[in-house]
Amino acid sequence: MSDLSSYEAKIRAAASPAELDVLELDVFSRKHGALTLALKDLATLPAAEKVKKGQELNHWKTVLTDALTERRRTFTAQSVGTLASEDKLDVTLELPPRPRGHLHLIPEFIRQVDDVFARMGFQFVDGPEVESEKYNFNDLNIPEHHPARDSQDTFWLMGNEGETDPAKRFVLRTHTSGVQIRYASTHKPPFRIIYHGKTYRKDSDATHSPMFHQFEGMMVGKDVSLANLKAVLVTAMRELIGRDVEFRFRTGFFPFVEPGLEMDMMWQGDESESREGKWLEMGGCGMVHPNVLKNCGIDPDEWQGFAFGFGVERPLMIKHQIPDLRSFYHGDLRFLRQF
Ligand code: PHE
């Protein structure tokens, strides 16, 4: 039986499942297996030897079957272990950060404007960037020969030549104030509205750009006052800038408000900034001129209100201490990613 006993050691030392399969056939194959052949030989033995040999073969059958099972189990365990270590899915693993986009500063600020004014009861309305002379100037009480209408300041659309009706002469709106007229002439007071968008003027330097954004509001009611205007603006600007900024109101002239005011904020750049300690104009405001109410079909003896029109870029310059307004439009990702 030395033959069969040698198989035990071979099985235990088998290096792979394939090797194990070969060994299994060597022992148990019905045609040539060593054990099968030995069992066949039993029949040729004398009765006395048969019993002893039979017991011995049975012993080896059990031993070799167990050895095969055990060796197989170690291979299975190893392969599961390999799978677990090579193809593992670790849900706790931290992934490398993925670049994420975000809104540009300007639309982000405009959304905040909507949000802050909505909480004060203002309703969002909209108007076109190509505006008629009537809405951009005439109905806002801006006289025919006012310098604002000058082609030095205003982008006039081609095709106005020969047209005399101001409702049919068009400009790229120089401010968002035309939306006041559009809304007030089609709605009954009381109302509170907020609107914003792109505006165009022939201006370009560190604090002016030929295209810039404004947000503007109007509130009309029975007893809306200048005190209400200040309260609304100070509340909104503090919230939009996100900290307490120094501001001041000074008288300003706009044909569509009386009295008219301008709101300035203190530039708070660091010491090295040239603008340190200077006032930056945020925009204009005031009580709606009676002529404007009349132009909209609203009786100025019964109703009164305020309006304001602010730049979007200016408060953002203050908020983030950006010295040059033109940086907003350069599309330089090193600039944009800071915010
Ligand atoms: N439209 C004015 C401007 O563009 C701002 C303004 C709006 C002033 C409303 C008073 C009232 O400068």
Short mmCIF file of C-alpha atoms and ligand atoms in Angstrom, two decimals:
data_model
loop_
_atom_site.label_atom_id
_atom_site.label_comp_id
_atom_site.label_asym_id
_atom_site.label_seq_id
_atom_site.Cartn_x
_atom_site.Cartn_y
_atom_site.Cartn_z
CA MET A 1 0.00 0.00 0.00
CA SER A 2 3.01 2.24 -0.13
CA ASP A 3 1.62 3.27 -3.48
CA LEU A 4 -1.61 4.62 -2.03
CA SER A 5 0.10 6.22 0.96
CA SER A 6 2.34 8.27 -1.35
CA TYR A 7 -0.82 9.88 -2.76
CA GLU A 8 -1.72 11.37 0.58
CA ALA A 9 1.46 13.48 0.64
CA LYS A 10 1.05 14.41 -3.04
CA ILE A 11 -2.53 15.58 -2.48
CA ARG A 12 -1.57 17.71 0.51
CA ALA A 13 1.25 19.27 -1.51
CA ALA A 14 -0.81 19.90 -4.68
CA ALA A 15 -0.06 23.41 -5.96
CA SER A 16 -3.27 24.03 -7.87
CA PRO A 17 -6.84 22.77 -8.28
CA ALA A 18 -5.84 21.37 -11.69
CA GLU A 19 -3.08 19.30 -10.13
CA LEU A 20 -5.58 18.08 -7.60
CA ASP A 21 -7.93 16.93 -10.38
CA VAL A 22 -5.15 14.86 -11.93
CA LEU A 23 -4.32 13.26 -8.58
CA GLU A 24 -7.99 12.46 -7.97
CA LEU A 25 -8.14 10.60 -11.27
CA ASP A 26 -4.87 8.81 -10.49
CA VAL A 27 -6.51 7.36 -7.38
CA PHE A 28 -10.23 7.14 -8.11
CA SER A 29 -10.58 6.86 -11.93
CA ARG A 30 -12.94 3.99 -12.68
CA LYS A 31 -10.57 2.72 -15.38
CA HIS A 32 -7.06 3.25 -14.11
CA GLY A 33 -7.32 4.67 -10.60
CA ALA A 34 -4.85 3.08 -8.23
CA LEU A 35 -7.56 2.46 -5.64
CA THR A 36 -10.03 1.12 -8.22
CA LEU A 37 -7.41 -1.32 -9.51
CA ALA A 38 -6.46 -2.44 -6.00
CA LEU A 39 -10.15 -3.08 -5.20
CA LYS A 40 -10.47 -5.15 -8.35
CA ASP A 41 -7.42 -7.18 -7.28
CA LEU A 42 -9.21 -8.09 -4.03
CA ALA A 43 -11.26 -10.72 -5.86
CA THR A 44 -8.14 -12.66 -6.76
CA LEU A 45 -6.92 -12.92 -3.15
CA PRO A 46 -7.48 -15.85 -0.80
CA ALA A 47 -10.40 -15.28 1.66
CA ALA A 48 -8.19 -14.70 4.69
CA GLU A 49 -6.15 -11.96 3.06
CA LYS A 50 -9.26 -10.43 1.41
CA VAL A 51 -10.68 -9.16 4.69
CA LYS A 52 -7.44 -7.60 5.88
CA LYS A 53 -6.68 -6.02 2.53
CA GLY A 54 -10.28 -4.84 2.20
CA GLN A 55 -10.07 -2.96 5.51
CA GLU A 56 -6.77 -1.44 4.52
CA LEU A 57 -8.16 -0.19 1.19
CA ASN A 58 -11.21 1.28 2.91
CA HIS A 59 -8.92 3.14 5.28
CA TRP A 60 -7.02 4.67 2.37
CA LYS A 61 -10.23 5.51 0.55
CA THR A 62 -11.35 7.59 3.55
CA VAL A 63 -7.93 9.16 4.11
CA LEU A 64 -7.48 10.18 0.44
CA THR A 65 -11.06 11.43 0.05
CA ASP A 66 -10.63 13.59 3.14
CA ALA A 67 -7.25 14.85 1.93
CA LEU A 68 -8.78 15.85 -1.43
CA THR A 69 -11.71 17.64 0.23
CA GLU A 70 -9.47 19.49 2.59
CA ARG A 71 -7.02 20.57 -0.10
CA ARG A 72 -9.91 21.76 -2.31
CA ARG A 73 -11.25 23.83 0.57
CA THR A 74 -7.95 25.64 1.00
CA PHE A 75 -7.91 26.54 -2.69
CA THR A 76 -11.48 27.92 -2.52
CA ALA A 77 -10.66 29.93 0.58
CA GLN A 78 -7.57 31.32 -1.10
CA SER A 79 -9.43 32.40 -4.23
CA VAL A 80 -12.15 34.14 -2.17
CA GLY A 81 -9.40 35.85 -0.24
CA THR A 82 -7.76 37.00 -3.47
CA LEU A 83 -11.07 38.34 -4.81
CA ALA A 84 -11.69 40.17 -1.60
CA SER A 85 -8.31 41.81 -1.65
CA GLU A 86 -8.06 42.56 -5.37
CA ASP A 87 -11.60 43.47 -6.42
CA LYS A 88 -12.73 44.99 -3.18
CA LEU A 89 -15.33 47.75 -3.11
CA ASP A 90 -14.56 50.04 -0.22
CA VAL A 91 -17.51 52.34 0.23
CA THR A 92 -15.69 54.31 2.91
CA LEU A 93 -12.84 55.23 0.57
CA GLU A 94 -12.50 58.98 -0.06
CA LEU A 95 -12.49 59.81 -3.76
CA PRO A 96 -10.16 62.43 -5.19
CA PRO A 97 -12.02 65.76 -5.38
CA ARG A 98 -13.81 66.38 -8.67
CA PRO A 99 -13.80 69.88 -10.10
CA ARG A 100 -17.24 71.47 -9.72
CA GLY A 101 -18.55 74.54 -11.48
CA HIS A 102 -20.53 77.28 -9.82
CA LEU A 103 -22.51 80.32 -10.81
CA HIS A 104 -20.66 83.40 -11.92
CA LEU A 105 -20.65 86.13 -9.27
CA ILE A 106 -23.17 88.25 -11.16
CA PRO A 107 -26.06 85.79 -11.61
CA GLU A 108 -25.37 84.54 -8.11
CA PHE A 109 -25.79 88.05 -6.72
CA ILE A 110 -28.93 88.62 -8.82
CA ARG A 111 -30.48 85.49 -7.32
CA GLN A 112 -29.74 86.84 -3.88
CA VAL A 113 -31.37 90.14 -4.85
CA ASP A 114 -34.55 88.30 -5.84
CA ASP A 115 -34.48 86.37 -2.62
CA VAL A 116 -33.92 89.35 -0.31
CA PHE A 117 -36.59 91.51 -1.97
CA ALA A 118 -39.08 88.63 -2.23
CA ARG A 119 -38.89 88.35 1.55
CA MET A 120 -39.83 92.05 1.74
CA GLY A 121 -42.90 91.42 -0.43
CA PHE A 122 -41.47 92.48 -3.81
CA GLN A 123 -42.61 90.68 -6.92
CA PHE A 124 -40.16 89.87 -9.71
CA VAL A 125 -40.98 91.35 -13.14
CA ASP A 126 -38.98 91.55 -16.37
CA GLY A 127 -38.43 93.76 -19.41
CA PRO A 128 -36.49 93.78 -22.71
CA GLU A 129 -32.90 94.92 -23.29
CA VAL A 130 -33.89 96.61 -26.54
CA GLU A 131 -36.16 99.35 -25.27
CA SER A 132 -38.17 102.08 -26.94
CA GLU A 133 -37.16 105.69 -26.53
CA LYS A 134 -40.59 106.24 -24.99
CA TYR A 135 -40.04 103.79 -22.12
CA ASN A 136 -36.32 104.39 -21.71
CA PHE A 137 -36.63 108.22 -21.71
CA ASN A 138 -39.91 110.00 -22.50
CA ASP A 139 -42.28 108.49 -19.96
CA LEU A 140 -39.54 108.72 -17.34
CA ASN A 141 -39.77 112.47 -17.62
CA ILE A 142 -36.39 112.73 -19.33
CA PRO A 143 -36.64 115.82 -21.54
CA GLU A 144 -36.05 115.71 -25.26
CA HIS A 145 -32.64 117.36 -25.12
CA HIS A 146 -31.34 115.76 -21.96
CA PRO A 147 -27.66 114.76 -22.34
CA ALA A 148 -28.48 111.15 -21.41
CA ARG A 149 -30.17 110.79 -24.79
CA ASP A 150 -27.02 111.94 -26.54
CA SER A 151 -25.43 109.42 -28.85
CA GLN A 152 -22.24 109.99 -26.85
CA ASP A 153 -23.86 108.07 -23.99
CA THR A 154 -26.51 105.91 -25.59
CA PHE A 155 -26.35 103.05 -28.08
CA TRP A 156 -29.10 103.85 -30.56
CA LEU A 157 -30.29 101.07 -32.82
CA MET A 158 -29.98 101.51 -36.57
CA GLY A 159 -33.25 102.06 -38.36
CA ASN A 160 -34.43 104.92 -36.14
CA GLU A 161 -33.58 107.46 -38.83
CA GLY A 162 -36.64 109.34 -40.02
CA GLU A 163 -38.82 107.81 -37.29
CA THR A 164 -40.38 110.46 -35.05
CA ASP A 165 -42.61 108.34 -32.80
CA PRO A 166 -40.56 107.63 -29.62
CA ALA A 167 -42.44 104.35 -29.22
CA LYS A 168 -40.82 103.22 -32.47
CA ARG A 169 -37.26 104.45 -31.92
CA PHE A 170 -35.09 101.97 -30.10
CA VAL A 171 -32.01 101.94 -27.86
CA LEU A 172 -30.07 99.36 -25.92
CA ARG A 173 -31.59 100.27 -22.59
CA THR A 174 -29.36 102.66 -20.67
CA HIS A 175 -30.97 101.64 -17.38
CA THR A 176 -33.63 99.24 -16.13
CA SER A 177 -36.04 102.10 -15.32
CA GLY A 178 -38.13 101.48 -18.44
CA VAL A 179 -39.51 98.43 -16.66
CA GLN A 180 -41.17 100.80 -14.11
CA ILE A 181 -43.20 102.32 -16.93
CA ARG A 182 -44.04 98.97 -18.52
CA TYR A 183 -45.37 97.65 -15.24
CA ALA A 184 -46.94 100.76 -13.71
CA SER A 185 -48.85 101.61 -16.88
CA THR A 186 -50.45 98.16 -16.96
CA HIS A 187 -51.07 97.48 -13.24
CA LYS A 188 -53.02 99.17 -10.50
CA PRO A 189 -51.28 100.20 -7.28
CA PRO A 190 -50.46 99.24 -4.62
CA PHE A 191 -47.49 97.15 -5.81
CA ARG A 192 -43.86 96.36 -5.03
CA ILE A 193 -41.73 95.14 -7.92
CA ILE A 194 -38.10 94.14 -8.42
CA TYR A 195 -36.40 93.67 -11.81
CA HIS A 196 -32.88 93.42 -13.14
CA GLY A 197 -30.77 92.77 -16.18
CA LYS A 198 -28.15 94.03 -18.59
CA THR A 199 -27.87 97.73 -19.37
CA TYR A 200 -25.66 99.57 -21.87
CA ARG A 201 -23.81 102.86 -21.92
CA LYS A 202 -20.81 104.18 -23.80
CA ASP A 203 -18.54 104.07 -20.77
CA SER A 204 -15.39 102.13 -20.00
CA ASP A 205 -12.93 102.46 -17.13
CA ALA A 206 -12.17 100.72 -13.84
CA THR A 207 -15.63 101.44 -12.44
CA HIS A 208 -17.63 101.53 -15.71
CA SER A 209 -18.20 99.00 -18.45
CA PRO A 210 -20.24 99.49 -21.68
CA MET A 211 -22.45 96.63 -20.52
CA PHE A 212 -23.27 96.34 -16.86
CA HIS A 213 -26.09 95.00 -14.73
CA GLN A 214 -28.66 96.82 -12.69
CA PHE A 215 -31.29 95.76 -10.24
CA GLU A 216 -34.13 98.09 -9.71
CA GLY A 217 -37.25 98.27 -7.63
CA MET A 218 -40.39 100.30 -7.28
CA MET A 219 -42.99 100.49 -4.55
CA VAL A 220 -46.22 102.45 -4.93
CA GLY A 221 -48.90 102.80 -2.28
CA LYS A 222 -51.03 105.32 -0.40
CA ASP A 223 -48.39 106.44 2.06
CA VAL A 224 -45.06 105.02 0.89
CA SER A 225 -42.37 107.41 2.12
CA LEU A 226 -38.70 108.27 1.81
CA ALA A 227 -38.20 106.61 5.20
CA ASN A 228 -39.56 103.36 3.73
CA LEU A 229 -37.11 103.70 0.84
CA LYS A 230 -34.14 104.07 3.19
CA ALA A 231 -35.28 101.19 5.37
CA VAL A 232 -35.71 98.85 2.39
CA LEU A 233 -32.37 99.78 0.82
CA VAL A 234 -30.32 99.62 3.99
CA THR A 235 -31.86 96.28 4.98
CA ALA A 236 -31.30 94.83 1.50
CA MET A 237 -27.75 96.11 1.06
CA ARG A 238 -26.63 94.90 4.47
CA GLU A 239 -27.96 91.47 3.66
CA LEU A 240 -26.51 91.41 0.16
CA ILE A 241 -23.04 92.53 1.20
CA GLY A 242 -23.18 90.16 4.14
CA ARG A 243 -21.68 92.54 6.66
CA ASP A 244 -22.20 95.99 8.02
CA VAL A 245 -20.89 98.48 5.49
CA GLU A 246 -20.74 102.20 5.88
CA PHE A 247 -23.16 103.99 3.56
CA ARG A 248 -24.44 107.47 2.98
CA PHE A 249 -27.27 109.12 1.06
CA ARG A 250 -26.73 112.39 -0.74
CA THR A 251 -28.99 114.36 -2.99
CA GLY A 252 -28.84 113.43 -6.63
CA PHE A 253 -30.76 114.43 -9.70
CA PHE A 254 -32.78 112.03 -11.85
CA PRO A 255 -35.70 113.48 -13.84
CA PHE A 256 -37.98 110.59 -12.79
CA VAL A 257 -37.69 111.08 -9.01
CA GLU A 258 -38.27 114.02 -6.72
CA PRO A 259 -36.53 114.28 -4.36
CA GLY A 260 -33.67 112.24 -5.79
CA LEU A 261 -30.86 110.59 -3.83
CA GLU A 262 -27.70 108.66 -4.48
CA MET A 263 -26.49 105.92 -2.17
CA ASP A 264 -22.76 105.48 -1.69
CA MET A 265 -20.86 102.77 0.13
CA MET A 266 -17.44 102.94 1.66
CA TRP A 267 -14.75 101.02 -0.22
CA GLN A 268 -13.14 98.75 2.33
CA GLY A 269 -10.11 97.43 0.49
CA ASP A 270 -6.97 96.75 2.48
CA GLU A 271 -4.52 99.52 3.32
CA SER A 272 -2.54 99.15 0.12
CA GLU A 273 -5.60 99.66 -2.11
CA SER A 274 -5.69 103.06 -3.70
CA ARG A 275 -9.44 103.20 -3.25
CA GLU A 276 -9.18 102.75 0.53
CA GLY A 277 -11.44 105.13 2.36
CA LYS A 278 -13.29 106.29 -0.73
CA TRP A 279 -17.02 106.33 -1.37
CA LEU A 280 -18.31 104.28 -4.27
CA GLU A 281 -21.66 105.14 -5.82
CA MET A 282 -24.15 102.25 -5.75
CA GLY A 283 -27.01 103.88 -7.62
CA GLY A 284 -29.86 106.32 -7.53
CA CYS A 285 -33.20 106.40 -5.84
CA GLY A 286 -35.97 108.74 -4.76
CA MET A 287 -39.68 109.37 -4.66
CA VAL A 288 -41.34 108.68 -8.01
CA HIS A 289 -41.91 111.96 -9.84
CA PRO A 290 -45.63 112.87 -10.18
CA ASN A 291 -45.16 113.21 -13.94
CA VAL A 292 -44.02 109.58 -14.15
CA LEU A 293 -47.11 108.41 -12.24
CA LYS A 294 -49.29 110.51 -14.56
CA ASN A 295 -47.57 109.05 -17.63
CA CYS A 296 -48.55 105.63 -16.30
CA GLY A 297 -52.15 106.63 -15.67
CA ILE A 298 -51.75 106.71 -11.89
CA ASP A 299 -53.18 109.68 -9.97
CA PRO A 300 -50.27 111.33 -8.06
CA ASP A 301 -52.72 112.93 -5.61
CA GLU A 302 -53.86 109.51 -4.53
CA TRP A 303 -50.67 107.40 -4.87
CA GLN A 304 -47.01 107.89 -4.15
CA GLY A 305 -43.98 105.68 -4.17
CA PHE A 306 -40.25 105.22 -4.40
CA ALA A 307 -37.92 103.73 -6.98
CA PHE A 308 -34.26 102.80 -6.91
CA GLY A 309 -31.82 101.56 -9.53
CA PHE A 310 -28.47 100.06 -8.48
CA GLY A 311 -25.53 98.54 -10.27
CA VAL A 312 -24.86 94.85 -9.57
CA GLU A 313 -21.11 95.09 -10.12
CA ARG A 314 -20.57 97.96 -7.68
CA PRO A 315 -21.87 96.24 -4.53
CA LEU A 316 -19.97 93.12 -5.60
CA MET A 317 -16.77 95.18 -5.80
CA ILE A 318 -17.39 96.26 -2.21
CA LYS A 319 -18.40 92.81 -1.06
CA HIS A 320 -15.30 91.05 -2.44
CA GLN A 321 -12.91 94.00 -2.57
CA ILE A 322 -12.48 93.83 -6.34
CA PRO A 323 -10.71 97.00 -7.49
CA ASP A 324 -11.51 96.78 -11.22
CA LEU A 325 -15.06 96.16 -12.40
CA ARG A 326 -13.83 94.86 -15.75
CA SER A 327 -12.45 91.70 -14.04
CA PHE A 328 -16.01 90.38 -13.96
CA TYR A 329 -16.01 90.00 -17.74
CA HIS A 330 -12.54 88.73 -18.56
CA GLY A 331 -13.55 85.12 -17.97
CA ASP A 332 -10.24 84.45 -16.21
CA LEU A 333 -10.81 81.27 -14.22
CA ARG A 334 -8.12 82.22 -11.69
CA PHE A 335 -10.29 85.21 -10.82
CA LEU A 336 -13.64 83.41 -10.99
CA ARG A 337 -12.59 80.41 -8.92
CA GLN A 338 -11.84 82.57 -5.91
CA PHE A 339 -15.50 83.05 -5.17
N1 PHE B 1 -31.99 104.78 -13.62
C1 PHE B 1 -31.03 105.45 -12.76
C2 PHE B 1 -29.62 105.16 -13.27
O1 PHE B 1 -29.46 104.30 -14.08
C3 PHE B 1 -31.12 104.97 -11.35
C4 PHE B 1 -32.41 105.30 -10.68
C5 PHE B 1 -33.45 104.41 -10.74
C6 PHE B 1 -32.56 106.48 -10.01
C7 PHE B 1 -34.64 104.69 -10.08
C8 PHE B 1 -33.72 106.78 -9.36
C9 PHE B 1 -34.76 105.88 -9.41
O2 PHE B 1 -28.66 105.77 -12.87
#
